[in-house]
PDB file of C-alpha atoms in Angstrom:
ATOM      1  CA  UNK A 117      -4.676  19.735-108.148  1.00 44.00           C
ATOM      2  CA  UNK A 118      -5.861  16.881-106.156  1.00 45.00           C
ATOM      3  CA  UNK A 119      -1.774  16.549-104.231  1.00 48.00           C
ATOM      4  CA  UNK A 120      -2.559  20.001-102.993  1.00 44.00           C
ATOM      5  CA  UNK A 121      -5.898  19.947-101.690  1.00 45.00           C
ATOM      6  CA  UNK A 122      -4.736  17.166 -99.566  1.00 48.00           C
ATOM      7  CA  UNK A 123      -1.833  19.028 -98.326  1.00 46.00           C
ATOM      8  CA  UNK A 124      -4.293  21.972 -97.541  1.00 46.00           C
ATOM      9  CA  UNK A 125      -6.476  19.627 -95.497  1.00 46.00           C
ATOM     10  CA  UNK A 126      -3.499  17.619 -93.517  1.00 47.00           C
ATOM     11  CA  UNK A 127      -2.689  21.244 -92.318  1.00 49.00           C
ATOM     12  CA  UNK A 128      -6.059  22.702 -91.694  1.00 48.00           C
ATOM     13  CA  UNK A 129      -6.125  19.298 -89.056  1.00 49.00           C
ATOM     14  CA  UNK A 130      -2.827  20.205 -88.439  1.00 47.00           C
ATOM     15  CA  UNK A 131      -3.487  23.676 -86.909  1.00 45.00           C
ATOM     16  CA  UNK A 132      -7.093  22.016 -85.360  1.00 45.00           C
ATOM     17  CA  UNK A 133      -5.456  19.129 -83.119  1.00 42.00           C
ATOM     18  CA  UNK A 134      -3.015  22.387 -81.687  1.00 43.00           C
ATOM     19  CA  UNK A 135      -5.540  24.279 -80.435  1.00 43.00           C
ATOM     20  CA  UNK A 136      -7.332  21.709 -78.628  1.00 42.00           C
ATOM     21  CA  UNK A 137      -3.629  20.467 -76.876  1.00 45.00           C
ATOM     22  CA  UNK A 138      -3.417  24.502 -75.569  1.00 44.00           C
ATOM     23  CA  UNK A 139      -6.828  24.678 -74.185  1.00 45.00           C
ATOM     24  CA  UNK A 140      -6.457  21.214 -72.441  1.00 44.00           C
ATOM     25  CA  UNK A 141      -3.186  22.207 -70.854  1.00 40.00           C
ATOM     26  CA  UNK A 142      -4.495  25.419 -69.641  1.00 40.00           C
ATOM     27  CA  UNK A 143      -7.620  23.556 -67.697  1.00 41.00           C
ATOM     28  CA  UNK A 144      -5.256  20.888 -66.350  1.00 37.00           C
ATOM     29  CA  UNK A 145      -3.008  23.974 -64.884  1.00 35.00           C
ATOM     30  CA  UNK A 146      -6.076  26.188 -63.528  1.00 37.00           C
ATOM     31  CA  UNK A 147      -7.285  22.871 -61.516  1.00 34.00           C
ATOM     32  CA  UNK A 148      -4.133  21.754 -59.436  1.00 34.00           C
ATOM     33  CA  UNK A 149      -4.457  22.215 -55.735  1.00 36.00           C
ATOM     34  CA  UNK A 150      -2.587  24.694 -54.623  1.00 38.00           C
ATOM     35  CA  UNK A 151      -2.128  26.482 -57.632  1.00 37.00           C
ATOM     36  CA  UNK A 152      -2.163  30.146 -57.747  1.00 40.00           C
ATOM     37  CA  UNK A 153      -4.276  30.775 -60.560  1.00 39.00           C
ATOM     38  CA  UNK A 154      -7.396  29.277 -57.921  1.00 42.00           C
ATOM     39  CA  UNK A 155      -8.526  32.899 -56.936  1.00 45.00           C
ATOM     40  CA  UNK A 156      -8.118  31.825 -53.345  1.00 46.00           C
ATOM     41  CA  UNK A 157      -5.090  32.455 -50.491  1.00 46.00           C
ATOM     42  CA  UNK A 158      -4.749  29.303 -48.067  1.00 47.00           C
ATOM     43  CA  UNK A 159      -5.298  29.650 -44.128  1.00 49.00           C
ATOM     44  CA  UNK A 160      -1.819  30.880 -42.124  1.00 49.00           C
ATOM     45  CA  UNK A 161      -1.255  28.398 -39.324  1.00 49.00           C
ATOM     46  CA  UNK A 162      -1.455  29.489 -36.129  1.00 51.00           C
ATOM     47  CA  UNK A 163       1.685  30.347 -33.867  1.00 51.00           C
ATOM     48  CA  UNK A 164       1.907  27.967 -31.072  1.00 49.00           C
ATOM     49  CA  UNK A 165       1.610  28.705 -27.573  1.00 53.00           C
ATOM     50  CA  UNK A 166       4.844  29.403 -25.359  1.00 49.00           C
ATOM     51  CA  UNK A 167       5.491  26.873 -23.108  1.00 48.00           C
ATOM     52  CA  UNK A 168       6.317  27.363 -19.515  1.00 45.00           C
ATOM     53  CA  UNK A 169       9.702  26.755 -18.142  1.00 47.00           C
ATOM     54  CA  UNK A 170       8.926  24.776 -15.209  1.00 40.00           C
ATOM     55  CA  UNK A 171      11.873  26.203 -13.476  1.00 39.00           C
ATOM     56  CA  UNK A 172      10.123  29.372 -12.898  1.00 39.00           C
ATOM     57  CA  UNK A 173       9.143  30.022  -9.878  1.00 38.00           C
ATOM     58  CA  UNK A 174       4.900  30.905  -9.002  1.00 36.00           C
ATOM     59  CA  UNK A 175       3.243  32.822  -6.709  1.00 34.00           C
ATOM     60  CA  UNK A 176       3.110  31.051  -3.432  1.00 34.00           C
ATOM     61  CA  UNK A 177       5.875  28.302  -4.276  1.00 32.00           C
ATOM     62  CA  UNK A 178       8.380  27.160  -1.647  1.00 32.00           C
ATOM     63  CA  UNK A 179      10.813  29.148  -3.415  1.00 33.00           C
ATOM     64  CA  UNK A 180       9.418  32.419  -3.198  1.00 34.00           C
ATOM     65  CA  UNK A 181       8.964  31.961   0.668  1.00 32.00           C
ATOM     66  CA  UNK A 182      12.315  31.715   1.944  1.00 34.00           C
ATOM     67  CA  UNK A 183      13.903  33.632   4.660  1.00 36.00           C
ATOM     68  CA  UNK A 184      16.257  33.643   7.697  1.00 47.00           C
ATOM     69  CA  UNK A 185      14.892  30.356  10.313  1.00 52.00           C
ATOM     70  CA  UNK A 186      13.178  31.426  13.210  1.00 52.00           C
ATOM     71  CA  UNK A 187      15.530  31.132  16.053  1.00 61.00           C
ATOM     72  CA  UNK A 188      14.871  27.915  18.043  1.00 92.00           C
ATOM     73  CA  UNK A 189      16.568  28.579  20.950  1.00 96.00           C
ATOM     74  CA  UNK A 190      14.806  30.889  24.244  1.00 97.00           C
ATOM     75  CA  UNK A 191      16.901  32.190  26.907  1.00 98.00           C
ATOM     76  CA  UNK A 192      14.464  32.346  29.998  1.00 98.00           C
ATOM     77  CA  UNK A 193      15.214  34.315  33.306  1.00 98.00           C
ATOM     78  CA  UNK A 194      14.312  35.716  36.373  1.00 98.00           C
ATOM     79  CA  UNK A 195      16.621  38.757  37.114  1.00 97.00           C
ATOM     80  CA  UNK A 196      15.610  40.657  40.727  1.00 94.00           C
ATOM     81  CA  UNK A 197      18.408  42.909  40.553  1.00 93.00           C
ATOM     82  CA  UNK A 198      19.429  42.892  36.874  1.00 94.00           C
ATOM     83  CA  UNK A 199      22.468  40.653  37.430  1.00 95.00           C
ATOM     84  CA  UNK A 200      20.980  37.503  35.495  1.00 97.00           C
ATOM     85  CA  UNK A 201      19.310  39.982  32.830  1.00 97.00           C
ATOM     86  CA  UNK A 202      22.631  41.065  32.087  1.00 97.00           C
ATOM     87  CA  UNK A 203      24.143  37.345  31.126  1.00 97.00           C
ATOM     88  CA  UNK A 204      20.686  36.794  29.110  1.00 97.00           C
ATOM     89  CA  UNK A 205      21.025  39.733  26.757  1.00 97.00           C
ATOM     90  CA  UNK A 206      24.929  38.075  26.101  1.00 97.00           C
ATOM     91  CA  UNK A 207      23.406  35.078  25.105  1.00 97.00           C
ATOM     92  CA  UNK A 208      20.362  36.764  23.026  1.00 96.00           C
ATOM     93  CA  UNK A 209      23.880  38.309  21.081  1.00 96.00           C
ATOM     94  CA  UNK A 210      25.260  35.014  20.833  1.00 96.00           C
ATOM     95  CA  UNK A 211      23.220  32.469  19.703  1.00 95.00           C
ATOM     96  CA  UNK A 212      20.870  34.650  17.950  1.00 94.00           C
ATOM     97  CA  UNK A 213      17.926  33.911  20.546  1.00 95.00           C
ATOM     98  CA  UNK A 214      14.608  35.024  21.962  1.00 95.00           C
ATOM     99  CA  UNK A 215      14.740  36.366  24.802  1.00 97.00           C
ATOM    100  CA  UNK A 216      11.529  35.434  27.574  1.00 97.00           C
ATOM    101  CA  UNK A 217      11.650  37.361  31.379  1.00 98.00           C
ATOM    102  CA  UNK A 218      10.141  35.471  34.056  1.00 98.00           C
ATOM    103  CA  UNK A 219       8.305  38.616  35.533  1.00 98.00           C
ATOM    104  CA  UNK A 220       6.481  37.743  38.713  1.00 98.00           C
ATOM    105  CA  UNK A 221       2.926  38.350  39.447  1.00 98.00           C
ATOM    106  CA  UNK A 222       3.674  40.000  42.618  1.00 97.00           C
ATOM    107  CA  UNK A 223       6.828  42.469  42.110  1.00 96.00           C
ATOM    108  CA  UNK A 224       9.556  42.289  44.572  1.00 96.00           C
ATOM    109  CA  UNK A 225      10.332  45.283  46.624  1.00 95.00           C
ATOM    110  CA  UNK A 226      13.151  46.068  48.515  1.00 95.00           C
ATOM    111  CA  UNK A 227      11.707  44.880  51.523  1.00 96.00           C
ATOM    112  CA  UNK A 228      11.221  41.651  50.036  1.00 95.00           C
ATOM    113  CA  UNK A 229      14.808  40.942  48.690  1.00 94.00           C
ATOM    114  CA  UNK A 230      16.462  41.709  52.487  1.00 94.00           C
ATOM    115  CA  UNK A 231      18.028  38.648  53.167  1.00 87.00           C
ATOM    116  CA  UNK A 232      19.308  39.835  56.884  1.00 90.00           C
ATOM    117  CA  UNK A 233      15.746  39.401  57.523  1.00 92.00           C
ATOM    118  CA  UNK A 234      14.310  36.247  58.431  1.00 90.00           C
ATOM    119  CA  UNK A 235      10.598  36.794  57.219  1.00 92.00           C
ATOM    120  CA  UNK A 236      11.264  38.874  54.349  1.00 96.00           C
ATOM    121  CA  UNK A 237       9.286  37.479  51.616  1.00 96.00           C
ATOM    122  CA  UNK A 238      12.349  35.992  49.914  1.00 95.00           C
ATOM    123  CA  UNK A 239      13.506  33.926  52.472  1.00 95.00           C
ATOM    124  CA  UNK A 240      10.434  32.617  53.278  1.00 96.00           C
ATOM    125  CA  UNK A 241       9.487  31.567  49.820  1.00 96.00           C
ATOM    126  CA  UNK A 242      13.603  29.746  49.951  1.00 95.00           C
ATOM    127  CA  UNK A 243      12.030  28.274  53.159  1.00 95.00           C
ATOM    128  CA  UNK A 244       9.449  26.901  51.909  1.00 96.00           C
ATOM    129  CA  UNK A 245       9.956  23.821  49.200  1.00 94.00           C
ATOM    130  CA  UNK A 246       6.005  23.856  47.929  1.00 96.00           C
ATOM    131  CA  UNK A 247       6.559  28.049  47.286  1.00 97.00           C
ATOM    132  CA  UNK A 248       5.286  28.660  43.739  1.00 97.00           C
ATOM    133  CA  UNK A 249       5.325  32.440  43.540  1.00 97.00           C
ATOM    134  CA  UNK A 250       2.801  33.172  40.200  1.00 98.00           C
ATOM    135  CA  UNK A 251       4.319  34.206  36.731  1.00 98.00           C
ATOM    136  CA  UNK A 252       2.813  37.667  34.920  1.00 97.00           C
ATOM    137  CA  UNK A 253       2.254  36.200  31.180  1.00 95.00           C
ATOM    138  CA  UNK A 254       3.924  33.107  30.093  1.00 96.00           C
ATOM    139  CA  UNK A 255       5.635  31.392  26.571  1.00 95.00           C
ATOM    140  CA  UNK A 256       3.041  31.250  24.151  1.00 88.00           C
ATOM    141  CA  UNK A 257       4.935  29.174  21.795  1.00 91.00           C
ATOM    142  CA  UNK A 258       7.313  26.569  23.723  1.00 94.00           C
ATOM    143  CA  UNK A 259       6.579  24.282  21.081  1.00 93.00           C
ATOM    144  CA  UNK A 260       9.164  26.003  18.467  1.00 94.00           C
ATOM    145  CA  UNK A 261      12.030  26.391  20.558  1.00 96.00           C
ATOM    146  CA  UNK A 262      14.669  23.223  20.706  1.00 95.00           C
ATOM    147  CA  UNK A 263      16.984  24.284  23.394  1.00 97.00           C
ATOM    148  CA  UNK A 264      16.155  26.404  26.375  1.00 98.00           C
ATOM    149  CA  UNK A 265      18.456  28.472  28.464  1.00 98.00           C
ATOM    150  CA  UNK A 266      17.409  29.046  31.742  1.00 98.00           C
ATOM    151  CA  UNK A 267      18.613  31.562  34.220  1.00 98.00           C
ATOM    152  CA  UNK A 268      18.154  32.896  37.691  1.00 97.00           C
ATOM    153  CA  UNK A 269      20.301  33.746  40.887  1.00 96.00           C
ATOM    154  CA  UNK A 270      21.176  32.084  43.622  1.00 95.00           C
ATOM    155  CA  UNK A 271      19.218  32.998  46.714  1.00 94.00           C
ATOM    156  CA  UNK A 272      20.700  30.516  49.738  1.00 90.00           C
ATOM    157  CA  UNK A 273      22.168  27.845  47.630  1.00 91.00           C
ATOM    158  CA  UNK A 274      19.186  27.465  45.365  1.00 94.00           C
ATOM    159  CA  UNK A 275      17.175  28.702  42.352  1.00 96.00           C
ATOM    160  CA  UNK A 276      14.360  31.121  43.875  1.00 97.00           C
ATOM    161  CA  UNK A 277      11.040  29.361  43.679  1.00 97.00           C
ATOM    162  CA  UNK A 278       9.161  30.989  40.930  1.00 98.00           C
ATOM    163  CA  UNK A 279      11.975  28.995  39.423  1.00 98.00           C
ATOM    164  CA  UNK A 280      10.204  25.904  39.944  1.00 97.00           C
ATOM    165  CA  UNK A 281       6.996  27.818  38.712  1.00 98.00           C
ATOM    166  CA  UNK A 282       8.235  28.465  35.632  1.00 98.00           C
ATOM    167  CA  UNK A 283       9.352  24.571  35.101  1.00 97.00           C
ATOM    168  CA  UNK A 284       5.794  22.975  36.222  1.00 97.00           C
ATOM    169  CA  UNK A 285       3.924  24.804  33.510  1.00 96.00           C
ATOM    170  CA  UNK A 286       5.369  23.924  30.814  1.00 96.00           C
ATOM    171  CA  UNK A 287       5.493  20.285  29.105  1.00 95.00           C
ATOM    172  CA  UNK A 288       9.837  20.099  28.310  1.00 96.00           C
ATOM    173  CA  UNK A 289       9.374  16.721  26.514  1.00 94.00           C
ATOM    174  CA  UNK A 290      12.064  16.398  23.674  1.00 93.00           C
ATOM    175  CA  UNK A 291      13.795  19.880  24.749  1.00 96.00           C
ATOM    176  CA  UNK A 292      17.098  20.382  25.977  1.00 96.00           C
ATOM    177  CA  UNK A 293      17.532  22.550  29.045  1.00 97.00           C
ATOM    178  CA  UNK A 294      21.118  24.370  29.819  1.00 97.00           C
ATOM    179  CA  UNK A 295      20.897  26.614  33.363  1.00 97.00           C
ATOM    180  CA  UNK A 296      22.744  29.303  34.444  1.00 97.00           C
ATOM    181  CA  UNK A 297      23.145  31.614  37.462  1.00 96.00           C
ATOM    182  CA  UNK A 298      24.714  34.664  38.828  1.00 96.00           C
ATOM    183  CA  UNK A 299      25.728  35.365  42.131  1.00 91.00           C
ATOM    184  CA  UNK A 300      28.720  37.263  44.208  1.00 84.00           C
ATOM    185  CA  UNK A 301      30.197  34.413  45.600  1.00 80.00           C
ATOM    186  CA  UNK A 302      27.967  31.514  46.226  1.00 78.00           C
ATOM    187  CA  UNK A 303      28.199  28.551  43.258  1.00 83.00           C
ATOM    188  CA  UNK A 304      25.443  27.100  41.359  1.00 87.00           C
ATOM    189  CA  UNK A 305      25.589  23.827  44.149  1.00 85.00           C
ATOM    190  CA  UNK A 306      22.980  21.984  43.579  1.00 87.00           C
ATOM    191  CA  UNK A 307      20.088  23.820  42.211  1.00 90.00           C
ATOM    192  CA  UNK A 308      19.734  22.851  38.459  1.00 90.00           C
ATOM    193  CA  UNK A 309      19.710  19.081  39.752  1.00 89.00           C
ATOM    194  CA  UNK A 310      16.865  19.620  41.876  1.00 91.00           C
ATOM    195  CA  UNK A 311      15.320  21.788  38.894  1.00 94.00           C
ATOM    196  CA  UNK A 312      15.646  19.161  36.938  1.00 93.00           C
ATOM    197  CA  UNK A 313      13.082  16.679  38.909  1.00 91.00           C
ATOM    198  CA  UNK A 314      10.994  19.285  37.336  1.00 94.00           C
ATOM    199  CA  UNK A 315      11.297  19.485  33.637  1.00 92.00           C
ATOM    200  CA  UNK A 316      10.025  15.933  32.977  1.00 90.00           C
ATOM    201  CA  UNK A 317      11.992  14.041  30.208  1.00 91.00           C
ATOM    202  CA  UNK A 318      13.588  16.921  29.103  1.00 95.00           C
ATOM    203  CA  UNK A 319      17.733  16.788  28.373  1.00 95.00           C
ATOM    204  CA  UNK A 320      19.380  18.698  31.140  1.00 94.00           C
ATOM    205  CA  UNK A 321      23.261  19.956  30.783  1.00 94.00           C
ATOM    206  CA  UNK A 322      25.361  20.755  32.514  1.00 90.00           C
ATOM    207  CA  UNK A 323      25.222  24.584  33.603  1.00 93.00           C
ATOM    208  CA  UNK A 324      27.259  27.460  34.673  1.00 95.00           C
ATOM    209  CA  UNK A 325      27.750  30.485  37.799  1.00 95.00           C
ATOM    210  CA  UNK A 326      28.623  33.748  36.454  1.00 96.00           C
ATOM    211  CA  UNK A 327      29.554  36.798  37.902  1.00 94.00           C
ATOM    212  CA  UNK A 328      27.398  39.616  37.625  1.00 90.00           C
ATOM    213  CA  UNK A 329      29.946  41.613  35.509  1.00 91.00           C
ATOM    214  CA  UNK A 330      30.613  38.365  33.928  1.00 95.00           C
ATOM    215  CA  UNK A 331      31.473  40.163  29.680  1.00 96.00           C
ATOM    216  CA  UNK A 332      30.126  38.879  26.696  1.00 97.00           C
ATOM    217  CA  UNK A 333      33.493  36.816  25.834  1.00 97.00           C
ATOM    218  CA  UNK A 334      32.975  34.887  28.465  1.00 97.00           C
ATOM    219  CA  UNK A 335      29.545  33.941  27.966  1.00 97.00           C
ATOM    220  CA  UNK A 336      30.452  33.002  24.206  1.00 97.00           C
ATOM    221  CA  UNK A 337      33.361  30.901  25.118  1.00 97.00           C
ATOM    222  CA  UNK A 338      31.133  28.705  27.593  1.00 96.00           C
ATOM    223  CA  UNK A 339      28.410  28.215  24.773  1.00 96.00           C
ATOM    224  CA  UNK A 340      30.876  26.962  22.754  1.00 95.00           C
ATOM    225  CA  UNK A 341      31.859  24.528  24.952  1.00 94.00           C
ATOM    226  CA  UNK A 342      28.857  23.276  25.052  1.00 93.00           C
ATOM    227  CA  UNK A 343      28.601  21.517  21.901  1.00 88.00           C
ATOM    228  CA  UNK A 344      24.840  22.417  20.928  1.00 85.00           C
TER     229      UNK A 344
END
């Protein structure tokens, strides 16, 4: 009798000691970060910001500004009869150009441009070397252009004078000068060298007498002598 009341009581400890090992494992579970069982759903991390690809381009970069170059060479003239205009709008086709008219103050009439007269107005500006007939308008941006082409025709020999007008109003440091003329049979001679006493320091080449019919071709094949 006494054998199995201590068999009763090692079990009844037994069953006890169990039930205390189930309820610690339970708590042990319930407090482990991270667990589910915690009632509570953790914080999603935020999605990071894109970063910019510093190869695209922005508003107002140097990129988004480009663009055919200005043109940095002017063809200037003075054209009384339309003979020198003509040679200037083959060049304008050329080299891609501006294009400036020397248009004088004071229009020239007929009158003025009859060279079997002595005192038409003309020949006495040609006859006198301090003539500076005055320009209408003028560049407004010399500064920009590199090379400048300069025309005119030949009236006795030499450039007419508004010519030299043209030359003392301007500042030419640092630009290269090529001059060319038209006439019916006279040659340049030697009007661009005494033109060039007026440009200052600028570069002056070598220039060139065309017909007034003179084509395009011909124009084109000179400028490409040239060298520029």
């Amino acid at each position: 009798m006494k054998q199995l009341f201590s068999l009763f009581l090692a079990l009844t400890m037994a069953a006890s000691l169990a039930a205390c090992g189930a309820g610690n494992t339970s708590n042990s579970q319930e407090s482990r970060p991270g667990s589910g069982s915690s009632g509570s759903t953790p914080p999603v991390p935020a999605k990071p910001e894109p970063v910019p690809d510093s190869s695209e381009e922005t508003p107002g970069s140097a990129q988004e500004s480009g663009g055919e170059d200005t043109p940095s060479t002017l063809v200037a003239y003075f054209s009384a009869t339309g003979n020198t205009e003509g040679i200037a709008q083959h060049l304008q086709a050329v080299l891609n150009a501006e294009v400036y008219e020397i248009i004088p103050a004071e229009p020239y009439s007929d009158e003025d441009l009859n060279y079997n007269v002595s005192h038409c107005r003309a020949n006495q500006e040609q006859n006198d070397l301090d003539a500076r007939p005055a320009i209408d308008g003028g560049v407004d941006n010399l500064e920009a252009y590199d090379v400048i082409f300069l025309g005119y025709p030949i009236w006795w020999g030499e450039a007419p004078r508004i010519i030299s007008t043209f030359l003392e109003s301007y500042d030419f440091t640092g630009k290269t000068i090529v001059p060319f003329c038209t006439s019916g049979s006279s040659g340049m001679g030697g009007s661009a060298e005494h033109l060039a006493g007026l440009a200052g320091s600028a570069v002056w080449l070598e220039g060139a007498r065309f017909d007034p019919g003179a084509s395009q071709e011909e124009v084109a094949a000179w400028v490409d002598g040239l060298g520029l």
